Short mmCIF file of N, CA and C and ligand atoms in Angstrom, two decimals:
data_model
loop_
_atom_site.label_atom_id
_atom_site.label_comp_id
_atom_site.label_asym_id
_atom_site.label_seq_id
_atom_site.Cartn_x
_atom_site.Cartn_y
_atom_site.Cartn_z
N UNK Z 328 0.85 -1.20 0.00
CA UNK Z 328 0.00 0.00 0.00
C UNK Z 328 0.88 1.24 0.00
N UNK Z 329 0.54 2.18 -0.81
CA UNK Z 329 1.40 3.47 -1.11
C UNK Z 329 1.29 4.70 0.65
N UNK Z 330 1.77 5.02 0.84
CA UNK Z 330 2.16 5.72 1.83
C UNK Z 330 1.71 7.20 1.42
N UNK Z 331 1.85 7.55 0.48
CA UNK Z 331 1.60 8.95 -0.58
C UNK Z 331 0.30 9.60 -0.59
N UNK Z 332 -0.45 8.66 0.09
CA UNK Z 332 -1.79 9.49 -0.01
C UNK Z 332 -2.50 10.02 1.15
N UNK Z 333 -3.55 10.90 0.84
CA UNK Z 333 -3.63 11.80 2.19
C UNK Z 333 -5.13 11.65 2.92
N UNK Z 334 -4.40 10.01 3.44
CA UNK Z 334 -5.57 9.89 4.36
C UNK Z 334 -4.79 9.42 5.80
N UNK Z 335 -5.34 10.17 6.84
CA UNK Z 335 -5.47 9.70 8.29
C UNK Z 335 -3.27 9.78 8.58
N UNK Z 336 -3.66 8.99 9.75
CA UNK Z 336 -4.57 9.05 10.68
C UNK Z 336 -4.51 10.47 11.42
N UNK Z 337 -6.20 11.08 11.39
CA UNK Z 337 -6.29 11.85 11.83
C UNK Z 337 -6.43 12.26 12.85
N UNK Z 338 -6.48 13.52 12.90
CA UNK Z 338 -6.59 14.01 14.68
C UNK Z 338 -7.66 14.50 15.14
N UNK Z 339 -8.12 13.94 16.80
CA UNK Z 339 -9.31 13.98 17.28
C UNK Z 339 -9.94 15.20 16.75
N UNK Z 340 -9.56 16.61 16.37
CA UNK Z 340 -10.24 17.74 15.69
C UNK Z 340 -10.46 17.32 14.45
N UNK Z 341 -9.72 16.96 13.42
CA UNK Z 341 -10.15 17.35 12.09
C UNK Z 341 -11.48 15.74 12.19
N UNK Z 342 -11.12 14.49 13.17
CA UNK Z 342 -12.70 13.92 13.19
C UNK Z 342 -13.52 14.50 13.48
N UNK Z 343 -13.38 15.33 14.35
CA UNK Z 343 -14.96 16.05 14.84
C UNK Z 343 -15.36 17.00 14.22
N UNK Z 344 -14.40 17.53 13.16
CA UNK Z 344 -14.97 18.48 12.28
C UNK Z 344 -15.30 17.61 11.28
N UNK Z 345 -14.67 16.29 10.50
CA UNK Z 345 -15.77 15.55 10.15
C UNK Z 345 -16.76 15.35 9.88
N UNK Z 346 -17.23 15.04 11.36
CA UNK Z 346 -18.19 14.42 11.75
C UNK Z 346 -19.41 15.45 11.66
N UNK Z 347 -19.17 16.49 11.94
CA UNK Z 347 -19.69 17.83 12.21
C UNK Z 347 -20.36 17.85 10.38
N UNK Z 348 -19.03 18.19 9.59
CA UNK Z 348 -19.51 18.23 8.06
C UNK Z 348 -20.60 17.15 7.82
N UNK Z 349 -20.24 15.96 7.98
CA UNK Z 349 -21.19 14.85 7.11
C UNK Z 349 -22.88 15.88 7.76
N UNK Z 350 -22.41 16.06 9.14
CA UNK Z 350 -24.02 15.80 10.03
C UNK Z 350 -24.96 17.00 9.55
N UNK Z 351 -24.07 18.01 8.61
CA UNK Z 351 -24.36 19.44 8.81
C UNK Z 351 -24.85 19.08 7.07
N UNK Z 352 -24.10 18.43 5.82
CA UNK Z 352 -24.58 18.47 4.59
C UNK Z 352 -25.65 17.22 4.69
N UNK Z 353 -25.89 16.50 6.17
CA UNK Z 353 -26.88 15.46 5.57
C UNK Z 353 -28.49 16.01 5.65
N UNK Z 354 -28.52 17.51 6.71
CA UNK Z 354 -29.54 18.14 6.44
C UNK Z 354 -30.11 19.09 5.42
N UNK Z 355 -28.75 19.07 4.49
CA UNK Z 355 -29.14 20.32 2.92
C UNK Z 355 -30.11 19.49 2.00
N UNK Z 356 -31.09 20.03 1.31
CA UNK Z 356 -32.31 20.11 1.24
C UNK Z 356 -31.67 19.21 -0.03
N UNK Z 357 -31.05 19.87 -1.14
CA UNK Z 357 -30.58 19.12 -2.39
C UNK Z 357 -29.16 18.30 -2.51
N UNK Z 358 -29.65 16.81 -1.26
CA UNK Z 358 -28.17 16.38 -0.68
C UNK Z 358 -27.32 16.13 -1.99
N UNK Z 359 -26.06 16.12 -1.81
CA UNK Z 359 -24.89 15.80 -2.69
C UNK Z 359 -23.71 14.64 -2.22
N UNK Z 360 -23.86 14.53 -0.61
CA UNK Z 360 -22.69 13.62 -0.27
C UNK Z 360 -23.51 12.96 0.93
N UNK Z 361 -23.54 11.53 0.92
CA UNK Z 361 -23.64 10.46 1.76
C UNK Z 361 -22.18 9.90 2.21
N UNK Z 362 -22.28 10.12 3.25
CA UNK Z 362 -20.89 9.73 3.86
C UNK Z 362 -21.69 8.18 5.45
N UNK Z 363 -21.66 7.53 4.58
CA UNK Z 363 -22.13 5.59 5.87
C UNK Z 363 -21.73 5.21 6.66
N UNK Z 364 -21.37 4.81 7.70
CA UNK Z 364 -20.66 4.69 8.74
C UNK Z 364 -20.71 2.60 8.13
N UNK Z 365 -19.73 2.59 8.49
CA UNK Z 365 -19.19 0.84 8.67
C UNK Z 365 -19.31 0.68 9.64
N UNK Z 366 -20.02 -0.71 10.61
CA UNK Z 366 -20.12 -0.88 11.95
C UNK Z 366 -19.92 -2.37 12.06
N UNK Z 367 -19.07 -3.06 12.51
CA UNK Z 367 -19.08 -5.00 12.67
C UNK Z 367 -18.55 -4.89 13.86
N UNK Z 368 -19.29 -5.97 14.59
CA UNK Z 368 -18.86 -6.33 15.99
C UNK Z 368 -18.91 -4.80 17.06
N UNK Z 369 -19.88 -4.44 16.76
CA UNK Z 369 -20.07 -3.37 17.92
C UNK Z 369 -18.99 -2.22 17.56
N UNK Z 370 -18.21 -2.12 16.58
CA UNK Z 370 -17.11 -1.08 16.51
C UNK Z 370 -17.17 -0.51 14.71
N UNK Z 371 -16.94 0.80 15.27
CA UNK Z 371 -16.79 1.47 13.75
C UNK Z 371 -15.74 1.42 13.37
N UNK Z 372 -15.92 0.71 12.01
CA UNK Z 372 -14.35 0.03 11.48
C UNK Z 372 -14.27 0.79 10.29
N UNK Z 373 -14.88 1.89 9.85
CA UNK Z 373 -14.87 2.29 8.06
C UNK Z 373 -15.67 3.39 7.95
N UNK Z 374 -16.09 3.96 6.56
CA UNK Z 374 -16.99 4.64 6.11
C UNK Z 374 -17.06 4.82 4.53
N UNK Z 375 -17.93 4.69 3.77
CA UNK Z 375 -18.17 4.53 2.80
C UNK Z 375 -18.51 6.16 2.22
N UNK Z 376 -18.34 6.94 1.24
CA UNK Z 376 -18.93 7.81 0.67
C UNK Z 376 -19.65 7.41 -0.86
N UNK Z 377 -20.54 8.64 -0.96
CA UNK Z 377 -21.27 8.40 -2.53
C UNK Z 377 -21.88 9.81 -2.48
N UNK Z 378 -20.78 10.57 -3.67
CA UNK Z 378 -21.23 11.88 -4.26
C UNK Z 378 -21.38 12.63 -5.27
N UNK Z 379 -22.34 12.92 -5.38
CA UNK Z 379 -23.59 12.92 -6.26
C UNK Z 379 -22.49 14.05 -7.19
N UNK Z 380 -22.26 13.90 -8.02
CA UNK Z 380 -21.06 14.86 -8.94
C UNK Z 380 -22.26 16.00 -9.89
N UNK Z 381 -23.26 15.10 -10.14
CA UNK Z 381 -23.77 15.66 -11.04
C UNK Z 381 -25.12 15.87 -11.76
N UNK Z 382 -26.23 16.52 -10.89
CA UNK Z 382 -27.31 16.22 -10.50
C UNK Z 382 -27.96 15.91 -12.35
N UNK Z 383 -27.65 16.93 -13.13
CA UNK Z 383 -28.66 17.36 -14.16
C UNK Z 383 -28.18 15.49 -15.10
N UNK Z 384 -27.14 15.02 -15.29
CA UNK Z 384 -26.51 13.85 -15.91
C UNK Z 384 -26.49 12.38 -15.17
N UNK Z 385 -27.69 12.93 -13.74
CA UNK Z 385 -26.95 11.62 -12.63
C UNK Z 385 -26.14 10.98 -12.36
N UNK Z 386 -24.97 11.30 -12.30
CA UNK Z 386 -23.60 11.24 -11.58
C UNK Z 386 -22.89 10.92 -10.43
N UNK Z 387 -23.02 10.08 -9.93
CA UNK Z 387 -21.78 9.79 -8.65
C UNK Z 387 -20.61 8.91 -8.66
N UNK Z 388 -20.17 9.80 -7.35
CA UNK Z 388 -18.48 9.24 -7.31
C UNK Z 388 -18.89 7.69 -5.63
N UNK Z 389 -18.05 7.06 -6.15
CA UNK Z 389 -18.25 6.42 -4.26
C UNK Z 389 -16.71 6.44 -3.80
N UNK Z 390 -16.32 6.17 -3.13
CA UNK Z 390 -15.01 6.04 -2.41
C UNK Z 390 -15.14 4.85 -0.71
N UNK Z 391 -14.01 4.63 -0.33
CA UNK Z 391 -14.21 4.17 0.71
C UNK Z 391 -12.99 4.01 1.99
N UNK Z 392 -13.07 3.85 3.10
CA UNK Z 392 -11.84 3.66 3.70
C UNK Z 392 -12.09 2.88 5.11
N UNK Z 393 -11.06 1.99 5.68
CA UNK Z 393 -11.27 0.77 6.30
C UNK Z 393 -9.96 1.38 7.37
N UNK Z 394 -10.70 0.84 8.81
CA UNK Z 394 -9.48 0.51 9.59
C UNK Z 394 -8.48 -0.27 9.21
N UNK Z 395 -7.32 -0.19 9.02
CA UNK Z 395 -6.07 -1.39 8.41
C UNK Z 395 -6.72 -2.86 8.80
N UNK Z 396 -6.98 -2.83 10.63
CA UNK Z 396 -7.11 -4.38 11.34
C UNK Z 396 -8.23 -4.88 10.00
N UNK Z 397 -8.62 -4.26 9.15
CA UNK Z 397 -10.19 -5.22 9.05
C UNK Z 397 -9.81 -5.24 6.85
N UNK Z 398 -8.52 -5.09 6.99
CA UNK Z 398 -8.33 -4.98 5.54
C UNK Z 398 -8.46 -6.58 4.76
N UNK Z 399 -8.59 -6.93 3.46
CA UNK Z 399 -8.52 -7.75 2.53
C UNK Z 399 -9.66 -8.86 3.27
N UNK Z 400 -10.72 -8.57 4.10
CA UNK Z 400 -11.65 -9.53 4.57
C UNK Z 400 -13.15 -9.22 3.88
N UNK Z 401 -12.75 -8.67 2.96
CA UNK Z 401 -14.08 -8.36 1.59
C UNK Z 401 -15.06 -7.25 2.16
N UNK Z 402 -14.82 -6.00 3.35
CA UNK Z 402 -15.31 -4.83 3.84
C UNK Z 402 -16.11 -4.43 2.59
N UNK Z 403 -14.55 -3.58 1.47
CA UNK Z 403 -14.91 -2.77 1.23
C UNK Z 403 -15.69 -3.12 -0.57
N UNK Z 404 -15.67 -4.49 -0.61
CA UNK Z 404 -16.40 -4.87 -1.84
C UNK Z 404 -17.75 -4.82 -1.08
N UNK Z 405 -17.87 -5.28 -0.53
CA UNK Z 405 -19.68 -5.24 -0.03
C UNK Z 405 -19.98 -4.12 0.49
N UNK Z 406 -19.32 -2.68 0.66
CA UNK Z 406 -19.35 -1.78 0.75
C UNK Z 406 -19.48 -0.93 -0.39
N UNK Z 407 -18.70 -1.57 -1.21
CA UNK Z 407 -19.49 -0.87 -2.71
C UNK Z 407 -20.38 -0.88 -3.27
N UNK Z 408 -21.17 -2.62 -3.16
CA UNK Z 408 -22.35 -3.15 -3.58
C UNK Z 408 -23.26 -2.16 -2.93
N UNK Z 409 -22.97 -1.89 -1.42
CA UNK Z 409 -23.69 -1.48 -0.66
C UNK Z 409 -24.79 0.46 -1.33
N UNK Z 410 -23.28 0.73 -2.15
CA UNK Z 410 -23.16 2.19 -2.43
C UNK Z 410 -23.92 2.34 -3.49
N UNK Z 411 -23.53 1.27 -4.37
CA UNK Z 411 -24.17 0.78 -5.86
C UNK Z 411 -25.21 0.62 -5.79
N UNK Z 412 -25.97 -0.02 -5.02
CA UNK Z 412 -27.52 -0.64 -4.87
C UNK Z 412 -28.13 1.21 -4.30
N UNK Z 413 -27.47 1.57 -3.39
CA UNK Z 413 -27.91 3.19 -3.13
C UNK Z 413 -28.35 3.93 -3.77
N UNK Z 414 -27.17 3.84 -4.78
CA UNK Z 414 -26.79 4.90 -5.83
C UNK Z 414 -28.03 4.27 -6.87
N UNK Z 415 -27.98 3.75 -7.55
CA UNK Z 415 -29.27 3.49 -8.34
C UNK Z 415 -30.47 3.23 -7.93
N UNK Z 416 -30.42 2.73 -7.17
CA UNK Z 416 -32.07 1.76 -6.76
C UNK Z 416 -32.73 3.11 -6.11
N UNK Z 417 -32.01 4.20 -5.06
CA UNK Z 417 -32.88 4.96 -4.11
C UNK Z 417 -32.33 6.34 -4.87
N UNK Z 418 -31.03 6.52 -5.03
CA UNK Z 418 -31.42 7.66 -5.73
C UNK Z 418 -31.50 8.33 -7.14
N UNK Z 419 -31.48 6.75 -7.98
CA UNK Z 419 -32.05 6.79 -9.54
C UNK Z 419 -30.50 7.34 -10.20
N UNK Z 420 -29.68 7.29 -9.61
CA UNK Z 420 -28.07 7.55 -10.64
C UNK Z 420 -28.36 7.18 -11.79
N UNK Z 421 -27.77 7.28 -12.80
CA UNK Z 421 -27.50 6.68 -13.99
C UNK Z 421 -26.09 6.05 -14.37
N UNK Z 422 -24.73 6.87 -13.76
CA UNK Z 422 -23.77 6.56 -13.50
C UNK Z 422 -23.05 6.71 -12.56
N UNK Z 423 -22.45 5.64 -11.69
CA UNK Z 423 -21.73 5.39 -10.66
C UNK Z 423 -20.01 5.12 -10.91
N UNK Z 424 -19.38 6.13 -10.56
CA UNK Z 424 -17.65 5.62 -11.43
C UNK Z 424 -16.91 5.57 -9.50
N UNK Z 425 -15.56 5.55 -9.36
CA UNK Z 425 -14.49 5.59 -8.92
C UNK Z 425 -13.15 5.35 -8.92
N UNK Z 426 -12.51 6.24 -8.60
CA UNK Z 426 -10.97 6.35 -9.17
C UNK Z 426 -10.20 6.01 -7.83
N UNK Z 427 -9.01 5.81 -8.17
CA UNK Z 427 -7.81 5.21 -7.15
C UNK Z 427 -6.53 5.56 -7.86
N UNK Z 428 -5.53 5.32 -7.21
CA UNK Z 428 -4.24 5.93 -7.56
C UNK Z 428 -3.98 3.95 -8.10
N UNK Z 429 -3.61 4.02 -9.26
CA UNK Z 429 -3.11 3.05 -9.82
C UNK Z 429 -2.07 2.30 -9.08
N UNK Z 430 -1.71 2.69 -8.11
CA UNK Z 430 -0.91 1.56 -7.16
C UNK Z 430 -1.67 0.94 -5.81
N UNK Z 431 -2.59 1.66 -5.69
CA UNK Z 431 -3.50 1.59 -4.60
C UNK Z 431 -4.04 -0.05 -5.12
N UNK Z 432 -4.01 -0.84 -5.38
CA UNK Z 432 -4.26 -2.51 -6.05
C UNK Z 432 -5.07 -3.02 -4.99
N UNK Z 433 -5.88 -2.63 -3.89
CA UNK Z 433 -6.83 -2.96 -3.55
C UNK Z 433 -8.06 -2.38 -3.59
N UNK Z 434 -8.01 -0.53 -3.84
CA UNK Z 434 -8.81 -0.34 -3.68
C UNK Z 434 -9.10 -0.32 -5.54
N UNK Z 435 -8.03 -0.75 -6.37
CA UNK Z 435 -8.76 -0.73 -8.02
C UNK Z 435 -9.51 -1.98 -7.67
N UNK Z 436 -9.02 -3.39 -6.91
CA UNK Z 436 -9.76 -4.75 -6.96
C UNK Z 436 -11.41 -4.03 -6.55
N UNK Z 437 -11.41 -3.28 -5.90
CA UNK Z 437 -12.98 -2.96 -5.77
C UNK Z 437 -13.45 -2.88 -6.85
C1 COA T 1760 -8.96 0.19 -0.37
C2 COA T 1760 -9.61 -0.45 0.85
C3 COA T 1760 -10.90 0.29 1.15
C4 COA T 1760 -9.90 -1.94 0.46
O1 COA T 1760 -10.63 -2.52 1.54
P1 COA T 1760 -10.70 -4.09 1.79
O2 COA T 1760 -11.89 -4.34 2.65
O3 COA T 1760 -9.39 -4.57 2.26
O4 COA T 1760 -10.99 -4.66 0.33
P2 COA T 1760 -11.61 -6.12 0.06
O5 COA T 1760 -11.25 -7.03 1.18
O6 COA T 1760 -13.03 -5.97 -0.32
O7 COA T 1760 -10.73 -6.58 -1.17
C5 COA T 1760 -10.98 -6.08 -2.49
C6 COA T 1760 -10.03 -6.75 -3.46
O8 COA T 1760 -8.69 -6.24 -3.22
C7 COA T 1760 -7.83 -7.32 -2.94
N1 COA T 1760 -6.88 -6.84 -1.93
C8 COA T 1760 -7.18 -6.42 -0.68
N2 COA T 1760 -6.07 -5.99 -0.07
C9 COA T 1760 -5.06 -6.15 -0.97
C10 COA T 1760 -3.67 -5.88 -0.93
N3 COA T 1760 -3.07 -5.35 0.14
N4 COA T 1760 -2.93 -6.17 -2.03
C11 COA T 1760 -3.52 -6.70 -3.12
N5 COA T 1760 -4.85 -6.95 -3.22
C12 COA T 1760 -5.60 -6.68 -2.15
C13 COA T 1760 -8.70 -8.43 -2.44
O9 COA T 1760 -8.10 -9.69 -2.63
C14 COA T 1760 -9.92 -8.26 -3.31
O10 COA T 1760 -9.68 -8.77 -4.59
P3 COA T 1760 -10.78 -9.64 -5.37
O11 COA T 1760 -12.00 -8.75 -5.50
O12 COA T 1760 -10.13 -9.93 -6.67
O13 COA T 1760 -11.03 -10.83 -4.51
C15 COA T 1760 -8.69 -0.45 2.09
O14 COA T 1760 -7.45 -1.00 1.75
C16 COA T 1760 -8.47 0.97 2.65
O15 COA T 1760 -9.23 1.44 3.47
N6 COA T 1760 -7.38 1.62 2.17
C17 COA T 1760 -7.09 3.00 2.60
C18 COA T 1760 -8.10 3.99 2.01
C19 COA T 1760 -8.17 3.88 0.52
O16 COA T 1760 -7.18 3.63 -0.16
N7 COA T 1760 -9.40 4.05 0.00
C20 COA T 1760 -9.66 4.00 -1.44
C21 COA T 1760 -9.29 5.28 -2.06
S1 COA T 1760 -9.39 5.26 -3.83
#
């Protein structure tokens, strides 16, 4: 796994500002970003996003990210399904894409 990219681990502020963002765009009237919480065994291990890029063309992006302990145990594929079935079935997408840094080789296996 590449080291190069700019996730985590973060600090107790920029989570709670986070946390703060998801809680604050999940009440805007014409939502754009679903951000899911991952939960197994009583503990939040992840979070899934799916955002809406592009209302007038139906457009979304999904992304995802996993505690390390809970990596290559098929999280974040059924986490996509999870996003996928979202993304079309409830909020009528037409296209669902996501990108990864070409060395990132687990999260392209998604
Ligand atoms: C990318 C990430 C979400 C993958 O989560 P995961 O739950 O381990 O993925 P899965 O267990 O569903 O595995 C998906 C595929 O990747 C493969 N894989 C998992 N870890 C791998 C590794 N370290 N090296 C090679 N392949 C790997 C699995 O074998 C599986 O392949 P398959 O579908 O052909 O069977 C996780 O590594 C992560 O959180 N990384 C940091 C954040 C990140 O990179 N997010 C994506 C940004 S684009």
């Amino acid at each position: 796994m590449s080291h190069d990219q700019p996730w985590g681990p973060n600090s107790l502020e920029e989570t709670t500002q986070f946390v703060a963002e998801v809680v604050a765009d999940a009440a805007e009237h014409k939502r754009v970003w679903y951000c899911l919480a991952v939960e197994y065994d009583g503990q939040l291990i992840g979070a899934g996003e799916l955002w809406i890029t592009d209302w007038y063309n139906e457009c979304a992006e999904i992304g995802y990210v996993l505690h390390p302990a809970y990596w290559g145990q098929g999280f974040a594929t059924e986490m996509a399904n999870v996003l996928l079935a979202f993304g079309f079935e409830q909020l009528g997408m037409h296209r669902i894409f996501a990108t990864c840094d070409p060395k990132n080789i687990a999260s392209f296996s998604v």
